Amino acid sequence: MNTEICKHQPVYFGVININVSERTIGSVDVWRCGVCKKKFCEEKQLGIESITDIVGMPKIEVDEKWAVIVSKLQKGKDKWKLVKLKENGTIKHETLNEKVLSLKIVNFKVEDDQHWSFLIEDNVNKAIEI
Ligand SMILES: [Zn+2]
């Protein structure tokens, strides 16, 4: 089914825990449309409540994948961010001091000395140590 005309009926699919030194500091909730199988994700920082509703599901293009970018320089909640990656190109990544970096993307992965990334689809129901 064409995802662009699907009205989407997302159901809860799983979670990825984001750990630092084996302690969970946040998570990404993953929802999946039961009709077209498209995935929707929501970033959750520990201690900050958020309410997911289907109407508010973030949009993702057909040529993008959900991923988490991890900064080797930052700490705590500023260390990671849920993003949408295209297969190749660059992504604008805003840092704590409001500097906007342009990170290189190769095969749905960040290639950078100070950042790395992982895909949501490969890690559902796992804990990722950042
Ligand atoms: Zn759908």
Tab-separated table of C-alpha atoms and ligand atoms in Angstrom, residues 1-10 32-40, ligand 1:
chain	number	residue	atom	x	y	z
A	1	MET	CA	0.000	0.000	0.000
A	2	ASN	CA	1.194	3.502	-0.820
A	3	THR	CA	2.236	5.158	2.452
A	4	GLU	CA	1.290	8.574	1.110
A	5	ILE	CA	-2.394	7.769	0.864
A	6	CYS	CA	-2.551	5.534	3.947
A	7	LYS	CA	-4.465	7.141	6.805
A	8	HIS	CA	-2.152	5.282	9.244
A	9	GLN	CA	-3.330	3.264	12.204
A	10	PRO	CA	-0.239	3.208	14.385
A	32	ARG	CA	4.032	1.174	13.498
A	33	CYS	CA	1.103	1.569	11.154
A	34	GLY	CA	-0.756	-1.740	10.991
A	35	VAL	CA	-1.726	-1.073	7.376
A	36	CYS	CA	1.389	0.226	5.568
A	37	LYS	CA	4.004	-0.747	8.227
A	38	LYS	CA	5.486	2.748	8.295
A	39	LYS	CA	7.195	3.526	11.612
A	40	PHE	CA	6.743	6.565	13.825
B	1	ZN	ZN	-0.086	3.649	7.212
